[in-house]
mmCIF file of C-alpha atoms and ligand atoms in Angstrom:
data_model
loop_
_atom_site.group_PDB
_atom_site.id
_atom_site.type_symbol
_atom_site.label_atom_id
_atom_site.label_comp_id
_atom_site.label_asym_id
_atom_site.label_seq_id
_atom_site.Cartn_x
_atom_site.Cartn_y
_atom_site.Cartn_z
ATOM 1 C CA MET A 137 0.000 0.000 0.000
ATOM 2 C CA GLU A 138 2.794 2.393 0.865
ATOM 3 C CA GLU A 139 4.173 1.807 -2.642
ATOM 4 C CA LEU A 140 0.822 2.672 -4.162
ATOM 5 C CA PHE A 141 0.591 6.027 -2.360
ATOM 6 C CA ARG A 142 4.224 6.775 -3.122
ATOM 7 C CA GLU A 143 3.548 6.284 -6.838
ATOM 8 C CA VAL A 144 0.276 8.196 -6.899
ATOM 9 C CA ASN A 145 1.408 11.270 -4.976
ATOM 10 C CA LEU A 146 4.886 11.294 -3.472
ATOM 11 C CA LYS A 147 4.401 14.614 -1.638
ATOM 12 C CA PHE A 148 1.218 13.312 -0.017
ATOM 13 C CA TYR A 149 2.997 10.142 1.008
ATOM 14 C CA LYS A 150 5.995 11.996 2.451
ATOM 15 C CA ARG A 151 3.920 14.469 4.471
ATOM 16 C CA TYR A 152 1.668 11.903 6.090
ATOM 17 C CA SER A 153 4.487 9.393 6.672
ATOM 18 C CA LYS A 154 5.926 12.011 9.007
ATOM 19 C CA LEU A 155 2.642 11.841 10.876
ATOM 20 C CA ASP A 156 2.224 8.077 10.971
ATOM 21 C CA ASP A 157 4.721 5.706 9.396
ATOM 22 C CA SER A 158 3.032 2.527 10.621
ATOM 23 C CA LYS A 159 2.193 -0.243 8.168
ATOM 24 C CA GLU A 160 -1.383 -0.311 9.536
ATOM 25 C CA PHE A 161 -1.919 3.377 8.750
ATOM 26 C CA TRP A 162 -1.053 2.972 5.065
ATOM 27 C CA GLU A 163 -2.923 -0.325 4.751
ATOM 28 C CA LEU A 164 -6.093 1.101 6.264
ATOM 29 C CA MET A 165 -5.830 4.320 4.223
ATOM 30 C CA LYS A 166 -6.701 2.203 1.187
ATOM 31 C CA ALA A 167 -8.816 -0.615 2.663
ATOM 32 C CA PRO A 168 -12.513 -0.534 1.608
ATOM 33 C CA LEU A 169 -14.704 1.177 4.184
ATOM 34 C CA ARG A 170 -17.235 -0.721 6.242
ATOM 35 C CA GLN A 171 -20.733 0.503 5.414
ATOM 36 C CA SER A 172 -22.717 2.078 8.217
ATOM 37 C CA ILE A 173 -26.108 3.654 8.822
ATOM 38 C CA ARG A 174 -27.798 5.804 11.419
ATOM 39 C CA ILE A 175 -31.358 5.007 12.483
ATOM 40 C CA ASN A 176 -33.540 8.107 12.118
ATOM 41 C CA THR A 177 -35.904 8.239 15.085
ATOM 42 C CA LEU A 178 -37.586 11.393 13.739
ATOM 43 C CA LYS A 179 -39.530 9.182 11.332
ATOM 44 C CA ALA A 180 -40.306 5.978 13.253
ATOM 45 C CA PRO A 181 -39.426 4.246 16.552
ATOM 46 C CA PHE A 182 -35.876 2.883 16.828
ATOM 47 C CA ASP A 183 -36.964 -0.718 17.565
ATOM 48 C CA TYR A 184 -39.339 -0.801 14.614
ATOM 49 C CA ILE A 185 -36.676 0.296 12.110
ATOM 50 C CA VAL A 186 -34.027 -2.042 13.544
ATOM 51 C CA LYS A 187 -36.435 -5.007 13.485
ATOM 52 C CA ARG A 188 -37.285 -4.363 9.825
ATOM 53 C CA LEU A 189 -33.636 -4.132 8.842
ATOM 54 C CA LYS A 190 -32.627 -7.247 10.797
ATOM 55 C CA GLU A 191 -35.026 -9.304 8.674
ATOM 56 C CA ARG A 192 -32.767 -8.671 5.664
ATOM 57 C CA TYR A 193 -29.344 -7.461 6.872
ATOM 58 C CA GLU A 194 -26.692 -8.112 9.473
ATOM 59 C CA LEU A 195 -26.335 -5.177 11.851
ATOM 60 C CA GLU A 196 -23.406 -4.604 14.191
ATOM 61 C CA PRO A 197 -23.772 -1.777 16.729
ATOM 62 C CA ILE A 198 -21.287 1.098 16.471
ATOM 63 C CA PRO A 199 -19.963 1.406 20.045
ATOM 64 C CA TRP A 200 -19.859 5.225 20.148
ATOM 65 C CA VAL A 201 -23.321 6.064 18.692
ATOM 66 C CA LYS A 202 -26.387 4.289 19.972
ATOM 67 C CA GLU A 203 -28.326 4.909 16.726
ATOM 68 C CA GLY A 204 -25.418 3.694 14.538
ATOM 69 C CA PHE A 205 -24.824 0.265 12.976
ATOM 70 C CA PHE A 206 -22.357 -1.292 10.584
ATOM 71 C CA ILE A 207 -24.379 -3.031 7.892
ATOM 72 C CA ASN A 208 -23.519 -5.688 5.320
ATOM 73 C CA THR A 209 -24.800 -3.898 2.217
ATOM 74 C CA ARG A 210 -23.764 -1.106 -0.114
ATOM 75 C CA GLU A 211 -27.043 -1.185 -2.010
ATOM 76 C CA PHE A 212 -28.821 1.793 -0.508
ATOM 77 C CA SER A 213 -30.586 2.740 -3.729
ATOM 78 C CA THR A 214 -32.791 -0.340 -3.429
ATOM 79 C CA MET A 215 -33.360 -0.079 0.332
ATOM 80 C CA ILE A 216 -36.893 1.182 1.002
ATOM 81 C CA GLU A 217 -35.959 2.357 4.528
ATOM 82 C CA HIS A 218 -33.402 4.658 2.929
ATOM 83 C CA ALA A 219 -35.864 6.006 0.373
ATOM 84 C CA LEU A 220 -38.322 6.740 3.191
ATOM 85 C CA GLY A 221 -35.745 8.512 5.338
ATOM 86 C CA LEU A 222 -35.731 5.901 8.095
ATOM 87 C CA VAL A 223 -31.980 5.323 7.809
ATOM 88 C CA PHE A 224 -29.171 7.675 6.863
ATOM 89 C CA PRO A 225 -26.072 6.028 5.346
ATOM 90 C CA GLN A 226 -23.298 7.786 7.267
ATOM 91 C CA GLU A 227 -19.686 6.897 7.954
ATOM 92 C CA ALA A 228 -19.214 5.705 11.534
ATOM 93 C CA SER A 229 -16.617 8.355 12.481
ATOM 94 C CA SER A 230 -18.760 11.133 10.987
ATOM 95 C CA MET A 231 -21.420 10.368 13.611
ATOM 96 C CA ILE A 232 -19.048 11.481 16.395
ATOM 97 C CA PRO A 233 -19.308 15.323 16.223
ATOM 98 C CA PRO A 234 -23.083 15.479 16.940
ATOM 99 C CA VAL A 235 -22.612 13.002 19.811
ATOM 100 C CA VAL A 236 -19.911 15.270 21.277
ATOM 101 C CA LEU A 237 -22.084 18.376 20.710
ATOM 102 C CA ASP A 238 -24.828 16.698 22.756
ATOM 103 C CA PRO A 239 -27.799 18.764 21.452
ATOM 104 C CA LYS A 240 -30.910 19.027 23.622
ATOM 105 C CA PRO A 241 -34.551 19.776 22.739
ATOM 106 C CA GLY A 242 -35.300 23.511 22.862
ATOM 107 C CA GLU A 243 -31.769 24.768 22.205
ATOM 108 C CA LEU A 244 -30.666 27.261 19.546
ATOM 109 C CA ILE A 245 -27.987 25.504 17.499
ATOM 110 C CA LEU A 246 -25.925 26.521 14.465
ATOM 111 C CA ASP A 247 -24.537 23.986 12.001
ATOM 112 C CA MET A 248 -22.161 26.305 10.168
ATOM 113 C CA ALA A 249 -21.104 24.064 7.247
ATOM 114 C CA ALA A 250 -24.037 21.703 7.056
ATOM 115 C CA ALA A 251 -24.491 20.257 3.550
ATOM 116 C CA PRO A 252 -25.418 17.562 2.645
ATOM 117 C CA GLY A 253 -26.848 17.314 6.151
ATOM 118 C CA ALA A 254 -25.687 14.024 7.670
ATOM 119 C CA LYS A 255 -24.806 15.744 10.931
ATOM 120 C CA THR A 256 -27.684 18.261 10.715
ATOM 121 C CA THR A 257 -30.234 15.464 10.610
ATOM 122 C CA GLN A 258 -28.443 13.744 13.507
ATOM 123 C CA ILE A 259 -28.509 16.985 15.542
ATOM 124 C CA ALA A 260 -32.243 17.468 14.802
ATOM 125 C CA GLN A 261 -32.810 13.886 15.930
ATOM 126 C CA TYR A 262 -31.171 14.605 19.305
ATOM 127 C CA MET A 263 -33.176 17.863 19.551
ATOM 128 C CA GLU A 264 -36.339 15.796 18.945
ATOM 129 C CA ASN A 265 -37.346 18.518 16.474
ATOM 130 C CA GLU A 266 -37.722 21.047 19.319
ATOM 131 C CA GLY A 267 -35.854 24.339 19.450
ATOM 132 C CA CYS A 268 -34.183 25.904 16.436
ATOM 133 C CA LEU A 269 -31.422 24.546 14.239
ATOM 134 C CA VAL A 270 -29.800 26.952 11.767
ATOM 135 C CA ALA A 271 -28.344 24.838 8.958
ATOM 136 C CA ASN A 272 -25.953 26.832 6.814
ATOM 137 C CA ASP A 273 -23.735 26.123 3.824
ATOM 138 C CA MET A 274 -21.995 28.439 1.423
ATOM 139 C CA LYS A 275 -22.588 26.483 -1.782
ATOM 140 C CA LYS A 276 -25.948 26.739 -3.481
ATOM 141 C CA TRP A 277 -25.932 23.289 -5.103
ATOM 142 C CA ARG A 278 -25.055 21.731 -1.759
ATOM 143 C CA VAL A 279 -27.760 23.748 0.041
ATOM 144 C CA ASN A 280 -30.294 22.196 -2.358
ATOM 145 C CA ILE A 281 -29.202 18.699 -1.320
ATOM 146 C CA LEU A 282 -29.279 19.791 2.317
ATOM 147 C CA ARG A 283 -32.890 20.996 1.971
ATOM 148 C CA SER A 284 -33.977 17.788 0.314
ATOM 149 C CA ASN A 285 -32.319 15.686 3.044
ATOM 150 C CA LEU A 286 -33.941 17.747 5.824
ATOM 151 C CA ASN A 287 -37.254 17.141 4.112
ATOM 152 C CA ARG A 288 -36.782 13.421 3.626
ATOM 153 C CA PHE A 289 -35.465 12.838 7.126
ATOM 154 C CA GLY A 290 -38.386 14.641 8.792
ATOM 155 C CA VAL A 291 -36.482 17.630 10.209
ATOM 156 C CA LEU A 292 -39.055 20.271 11.192
ATOM 157 C CA ASN A 293 -37.017 22.686 13.314
ATOM 158 C CA ALA A 294 -34.330 23.791 10.824
ATOM 159 C CA LEU A 295 -33.845 27.129 9.133
ATOM 160 C CA VAL A 296 -31.626 26.826 6.051
ATOM 161 C CA THR A 297 -29.260 29.644 5.082
ATOM 162 C CA GLN A 298 -26.722 30.038 2.304
ATOM 163 C CA LYS A 299 -23.903 32.210 3.655
ATOM 164 C CA ASP A 300 -20.183 32.231 4.124
ATOM 165 C CA GLY A 301 -19.949 30.906 7.689
ATOM 166 C CA THR A 302 -18.035 33.996 8.840
ATOM 167 C CA TYR A 303 -21.357 35.880 8.451
ATOM 168 C CA PHE A 304 -22.528 34.391 11.747
ATOM 169 C CA GLY A 305 -19.781 36.178 13.703
ATOM 170 C CA ARG A 306 -22.089 39.229 13.822
ATOM 171 C CA PHE A 307 -24.600 37.384 16.031
ATOM 172 C CA LYS A 308 -22.506 37.756 19.156
ATOM 173 C CA GLU A 309 -23.077 35.301 22.019
ATOM 174 C CA THR A 310 -26.292 33.967 20.459
ATOM 175 C CA PHE A 311 -26.140 30.196 19.997
ATOM 176 C CA ASP A 312 -26.252 27.557 22.763
ATOM 177 C CA LYS A 313 -24.201 25.172 20.637
ATOM 178 C CA ILE A 314 -22.372 25.328 17.316
ATOM 179 C CA LEU A 315 -21.020 22.627 15.056
ATOM 180 C CA LEU A 316 -18.248 23.649 12.661
ATOM 181 C CA ASP A 317 -17.704 20.571 10.493
ATOM 182 C CA ALA A 318 -15.193 22.474 8.452
ATOM 183 C CA PRO A 319 -14.375 22.328 4.754
ATOM 184 C CA CYS A 320 -10.997 20.555 4.527
ATOM 185 C CA THR A 321 -8.642 18.581 2.275
ATOM 186 C CA SER A 322 -10.642 15.420 3.140
ATOM 187 C CA VAL A 323 -7.576 13.192 3.412
ATOM 188 C CA GLY A 324 -9.643 10.827 5.584
ATOM 189 C CA MET A 325 -11.976 10.231 2.653
ATOM 190 C CA VAL A 326 -9.244 8.551 0.633
ATOM 191 C CA ARG A 327 -10.857 5.242 1.624
ATOM 192 C CA LYS A 328 -13.943 6.342 -0.336
ATOM 193 C CA SER A 329 -12.103 7.768 -3.307
ATOM 194 C CA PHE A 330 -8.456 7.721 -4.261
ATOM 195 C CA LYS A 331 -8.863 11.154 -5.846
ATOM 196 C CA PHE A 332 -8.320 12.722 -2.418
ATOM 197 C CA ALA A 333 -4.719 11.437 -2.557
ATOM 198 C CA LYS A 334 -4.213 12.037 -6.274
ATOM 199 C CA ASP A 335 -5.443 15.642 -6.263
ATOM 200 C CA TRP A 336 -3.864 16.549 -2.912
ATOM 201 C CA LYS A 337 -1.592 19.609 -2.914
ATOM 202 C CA ILE A 338 0.097 21.344 -0.001
ATOM 203 C CA ASP A 339 -1.310 24.690 -1.212
ATOM 204 C CA ARG A 340 -4.791 23.411 -0.481
ATOM 205 C CA VAL A 341 -3.772 22.552 3.085
ATOM 206 C CA TYR A 342 -2.611 26.160 3.595
ATOM 207 C CA MET A 343 -5.755 27.516 1.932
ATOM 208 C CA TYR A 344 -8.122 25.434 4.061
ATOM 209 C CA SER A 345 -6.194 26.160 7.244
ATOM 210 C CA LYS A 346 -6.724 29.888 6.642
ATOM 211 C CA ILE A 347 -10.457 29.456 5.963
ATOM 212 C CA GLN A 348 -10.859 27.206 9.004
ATOM 213 C CA LYS A 349 -9.238 29.798 11.283
ATOM 214 C CA LYS A 350 -11.660 32.481 10.056
ATOM 215 C CA LEU A 351 -14.636 30.167 10.496
ATOM 216 C CA ILE A 352 -13.680 29.003 13.986
ATOM 217 C CA LEU A 353 -13.234 32.599 15.194
ATOM 218 C CA ALA A 354 -16.647 33.574 13.807
ATOM 219 C CA ALA A 355 -18.229 30.492 15.384
ATOM 220 C CA TYR A 356 -16.666 31.296 18.746
ATOM 221 C CA LYS A 357 -17.984 34.888 18.601
ATOM 222 C CA ALA A 358 -21.501 33.603 17.899
ATOM 223 C CA LEU A 359 -21.404 31.192 20.855
ATOM 224 C CA LYS A 360 -23.129 32.039 24.168
ATOM 225 C CA PRO A 361 -21.010 32.062 27.337
ATOM 226 C CA GLY A 362 -21.199 28.547 28.732
ATOM 227 C CA GLY A 363 -21.925 27.227 25.228
ATOM 228 C CA THR A 364 -20.235 24.396 23.347
ATOM 229 C CA LEU A 365 -18.510 24.599 19.978
ATOM 230 C CA VAL A 366 -17.500 21.376 18.255
ATOM 231 C CA TYR A 367 -14.857 21.648 15.548
ATOM 232 C CA SER A 368 -14.351 18.674 13.235
ATOM 233 C CA THR A 369 -12.675 17.677 9.987
ATOM 234 C CA CYS A 370 -12.196 14.481 8.010
ATOM 235 C CA THR A 371 -8.508 15.071 7.461
ATOM 236 C CA VAL A 372 -5.324 14.099 9.301
ATOM 237 C CA ASP A 373 -3.341 17.252 8.520
ATOM 238 C CA PRO A 374 -2.271 19.012 11.754
ATOM 239 C CA PHE A 375 -2.397 22.391 9.958
ATOM 240 C CA GLU A 376 -6.166 21.892 9.582
ATOM 241 C CA ASN A 377 -6.690 20.359 13.007
ATOM 242 C CA GLU A 378 -4.511 21.005 16.060
ATOM 243 C CA GLU A 379 -3.224 24.243 14.490
ATOM 244 C CA VAL A 380 -6.741 25.664 14.031
ATOM 245 C CA VAL A 381 -7.713 24.788 17.603
ATOM 246 C CA ASP A 382 -4.414 26.150 18.949
ATOM 247 C CA PHE A 383 -5.074 29.376 17.009
ATOM 248 C CA LEU A 384 -8.477 29.754 18.716
ATOM 249 C CA LEU A 385 -6.926 29.114 22.137
ATOM 250 C CA MET A 386 -4.327 31.835 21.510
ATOM 251 C CA LYS A 387 -6.824 34.418 20.221
ATOM 252 C CA THR A 388 -9.670 33.916 22.712
ATOM 253 C CA ASP A 389 -10.534 32.651 26.198
ATOM 254 C CA ALA A 390 -11.750 29.307 24.747
ATOM 255 C CA LYS A 391 -11.237 26.154 26.817
ATOM 256 C CA LEU A 392 -10.921 22.608 25.535
ATOM 257 C CA GLU A 393 -12.726 19.641 27.042
ATOM 258 C CA LYS A 394 -11.518 16.067 26.848
ATOM 259 C CA ILE A 395 -13.725 13.842 24.696
ATOM 260 C CA LYS A 396 -14.568 10.530 26.318
ATOM 261 C CA LEU A 397 -16.018 7.891 24.002
ATOM 262 C CA PRO A 398 -15.609 4.118 23.763
ATOM 263 C CA LEU A 399 -13.107 4.128 20.894
ATOM 264 C CA LYS A 400 -9.386 4.020 20.205
ATOM 265 C CA SER A 401 -7.543 7.148 19.108
ATOM 266 C CA THR A 402 -4.131 8.474 18.111
ATOM 267 C CA PRO A 403 -2.423 11.057 20.333
ATOM 268 C CA PRO A 404 -2.917 14.608 19.004
ATOM 269 C CA ILE A 405 0.099 16.265 17.369
ATOM 270 C CA LEU A 406 2.047 18.875 19.347
ATOM 271 C CA GLU A 407 4.664 19.663 16.705
ATOM 272 C CA PHE A 408 4.595 19.254 12.934
ATOM 273 C CA ASP A 409 6.571 20.655 10.034
ATOM 274 C CA GLY A 410 8.161 23.334 12.256
ATOM 275 C CA HIS A 411 4.858 24.400 13.890
ATOM 276 C CA LYS A 412 4.338 23.871 17.637
ATOM 277 C CA TYR A 413 1.038 23.701 19.493
ATOM 278 C CA SER A 414 -0.106 24.091 23.098
ATOM 279 C CA GLU A 415 -0.225 20.973 25.314
ATOM 280 C CA GLU A 416 -3.939 21.700 25.680
ATOM 281 C CA VAL A 417 -4.621 20.240 22.202
ATOM 282 C CA LYS A 418 -3.956 16.823 23.746
ATOM 283 C CA LYS A 419 -7.646 16.977 24.739
ATOM 284 C CA CYS A 420 -8.722 16.736 21.081
ATOM 285 C CA LEU A 421 -9.752 13.471 19.471
ATOM 286 C CA ARG A 422 -7.544 12.374 16.544
ATOM 287 C CA LEU A 423 -8.653 9.226 14.745
ATOM 288 C CA HIS A 424 -6.425 7.455 12.263
ATOM 289 C CA PRO A 425 -8.074 4.841 10.047
ATOM 290 C CA GLN A 426 -6.454 1.890 11.828
ATOM 291 C CA ASP A 427 -7.724 3.003 15.273
ATOM 292 C CA ASN A 428 -11.286 1.786 14.730
ATOM 293 C CA ASN A 429 -11.281 0.764 11.058
ATOM 294 C CA THR A 430 -13.091 3.974 10.018
ATOM 295 C CA GLU A 431 -12.289 7.089 8.041
ATOM 296 C CA ALA A 432 -9.709 9.357 9.639
ATOM 297 C CA PHE A 433 -11.349 12.120 11.691
ATOM 298 C CA PHE A 434 -10.546 14.953 14.072
ATOM 299 C CA VAL A 435 -12.872 16.412 16.714
ATOM 300 C CA ALA A 436 -12.373 19.164 19.294
ATOM 301 C CA LYS A 437 -14.848 20.087 22.024
ATOM 302 C CA ILE A 438 -14.558 23.762 22.930
ATOM 303 C CA ARG A 439 -16.287 25.544 25.784
ATOM 304 C CA LYS A 440 -16.781 29.297 26.186
ATOM 305 C CA PRO A 441 -16.318 30.188 29.884
HETATM 306 C C1 SAM B 199 -17.205 18.652 5.501
HETATM 307 S S1 SAM B 199 -18.432 19.351 4.515
HETATM 308 C C2 SAM B 199 -19.803 19.343 5.599
HETATM 309 C C3 SAM B 199 -20.459 18.007 5.773
HETATM 310 C C4 SAM B 199 -21.729 18.099 6.603
HETATM 311 N N1 SAM B 199 -21.475 18.697 7.899
HETATM 312 C C5 SAM B 199 -22.393 16.748 6.818
HETATM 313 O O1 SAM B 199 -22.207 16.126 7.861
HETATM 314 O O2 SAM B 199 -23.125 16.307 5.923
HETATM 315 C C6 SAM B 199 -17.990 21.042 4.522
HETATM 316 C C7 SAM B 199 -19.013 21.964 3.903
HETATM 317 O O3 SAM B 199 -18.533 23.308 4.058
HETATM 318 C C8 SAM B 199 -19.068 24.095 3.016
HETATM 319 N N2 SAM B 199 -18.295 25.339 2.978
HETATM 320 C C9 SAM B 199 -17.125 25.615 2.347
HETATM 321 N N3 SAM B 199 -16.708 26.861 2.629
HETATM 322 C C10 SAM B 199 -17.623 27.394 3.493
HETATM 323 C C11 SAM B 199 -17.752 28.645 4.150
HETATM 324 N N4 SAM B 199 -16.837 29.603 4.016
HETATM 325 N N5 SAM B 199 -18.830 28.854 4.938
HETATM 326 C C12 SAM B 199 -19.775 27.880 5.097
HETATM 327 N N6 SAM B 199 -19.699 26.672 4.494
HETATM 328 C C13 SAM B 199 -18.638 26.430 3.707
HETATM 329 C C14 SAM B 199 -18.944 23.186 1.810
HETATM 330 O O4 SAM B 199 -19.851 23.561 0.807
HETATM 331 C C15 SAM B 199 -19.249 21.811 2.414
HETATM 332 O O5 SAM B 199 -20.593 21.486 2.220
#
């Protein structure tokens, strides 16, 4: 596998070998992903949906999300439960940020980069459709998919907006909770498509890191004192992860909270490519693909004092 990545994109291979040079990392970066679904309790009771599915599929619970299961099919286009919005096909690690956000009914929540809505629908599910969920994305074509997913998955408490996420910085200390599932180089998604390795360029890492820093500052401004901001990406690059969180810690009074979930993780990075980060970032959750046989992911739980 290492050979394959080396041939496809040597710069990609060199950068991420500095991060993790284990055989398992490179093997799992290319291994086919296990399929997983989330049961959508906004449409029907949990037990009813699970019982229906068990008549035709094998389900294995995902330890860190009680509504999540690994499933032995890739054929979602012919699954009636999918067409009806009873199940959302969603990668197991991508279910973590809403769990960490811990939304409650009645809260005012912002999902700053929401399309196509996997995490928005999960947040609405935890809110039991009560309160208000602002679901934003900058790209029009993606907002259209977001709207259609909110519709199909029975989300009734969302307001959809199409803005650059920095727009929300003007609503100072407004939201109880904010999810910033940031645009990123998507290195973790290489298990879905090899194009994320082929097309990877260091310039894009720098570009995204800049955008992410602007977005996280705006999100923090819009957060109420005592509120929770969850920052996540599906990439392993420290410039888009620990560096962005470290930047927020330096610029504001933000505090990090340790994330405790029943899964394995890789220690966060304190120094990379000449950049050093605060010891505090050790509280973030860094998942490499071999940790739990999922996509790579990064999650930080931030609290405003
Ligand atoms: C990682 S994806 C979000 C996935 C989504 N949270 C989900 O779970 O389905 C990042 C999203 O950020 C959006 N985006 C990119 N730049 C943005 C910006 N400046 N403000 C808001 N959204 C942005 C992209 O269109 C993309 O849909």
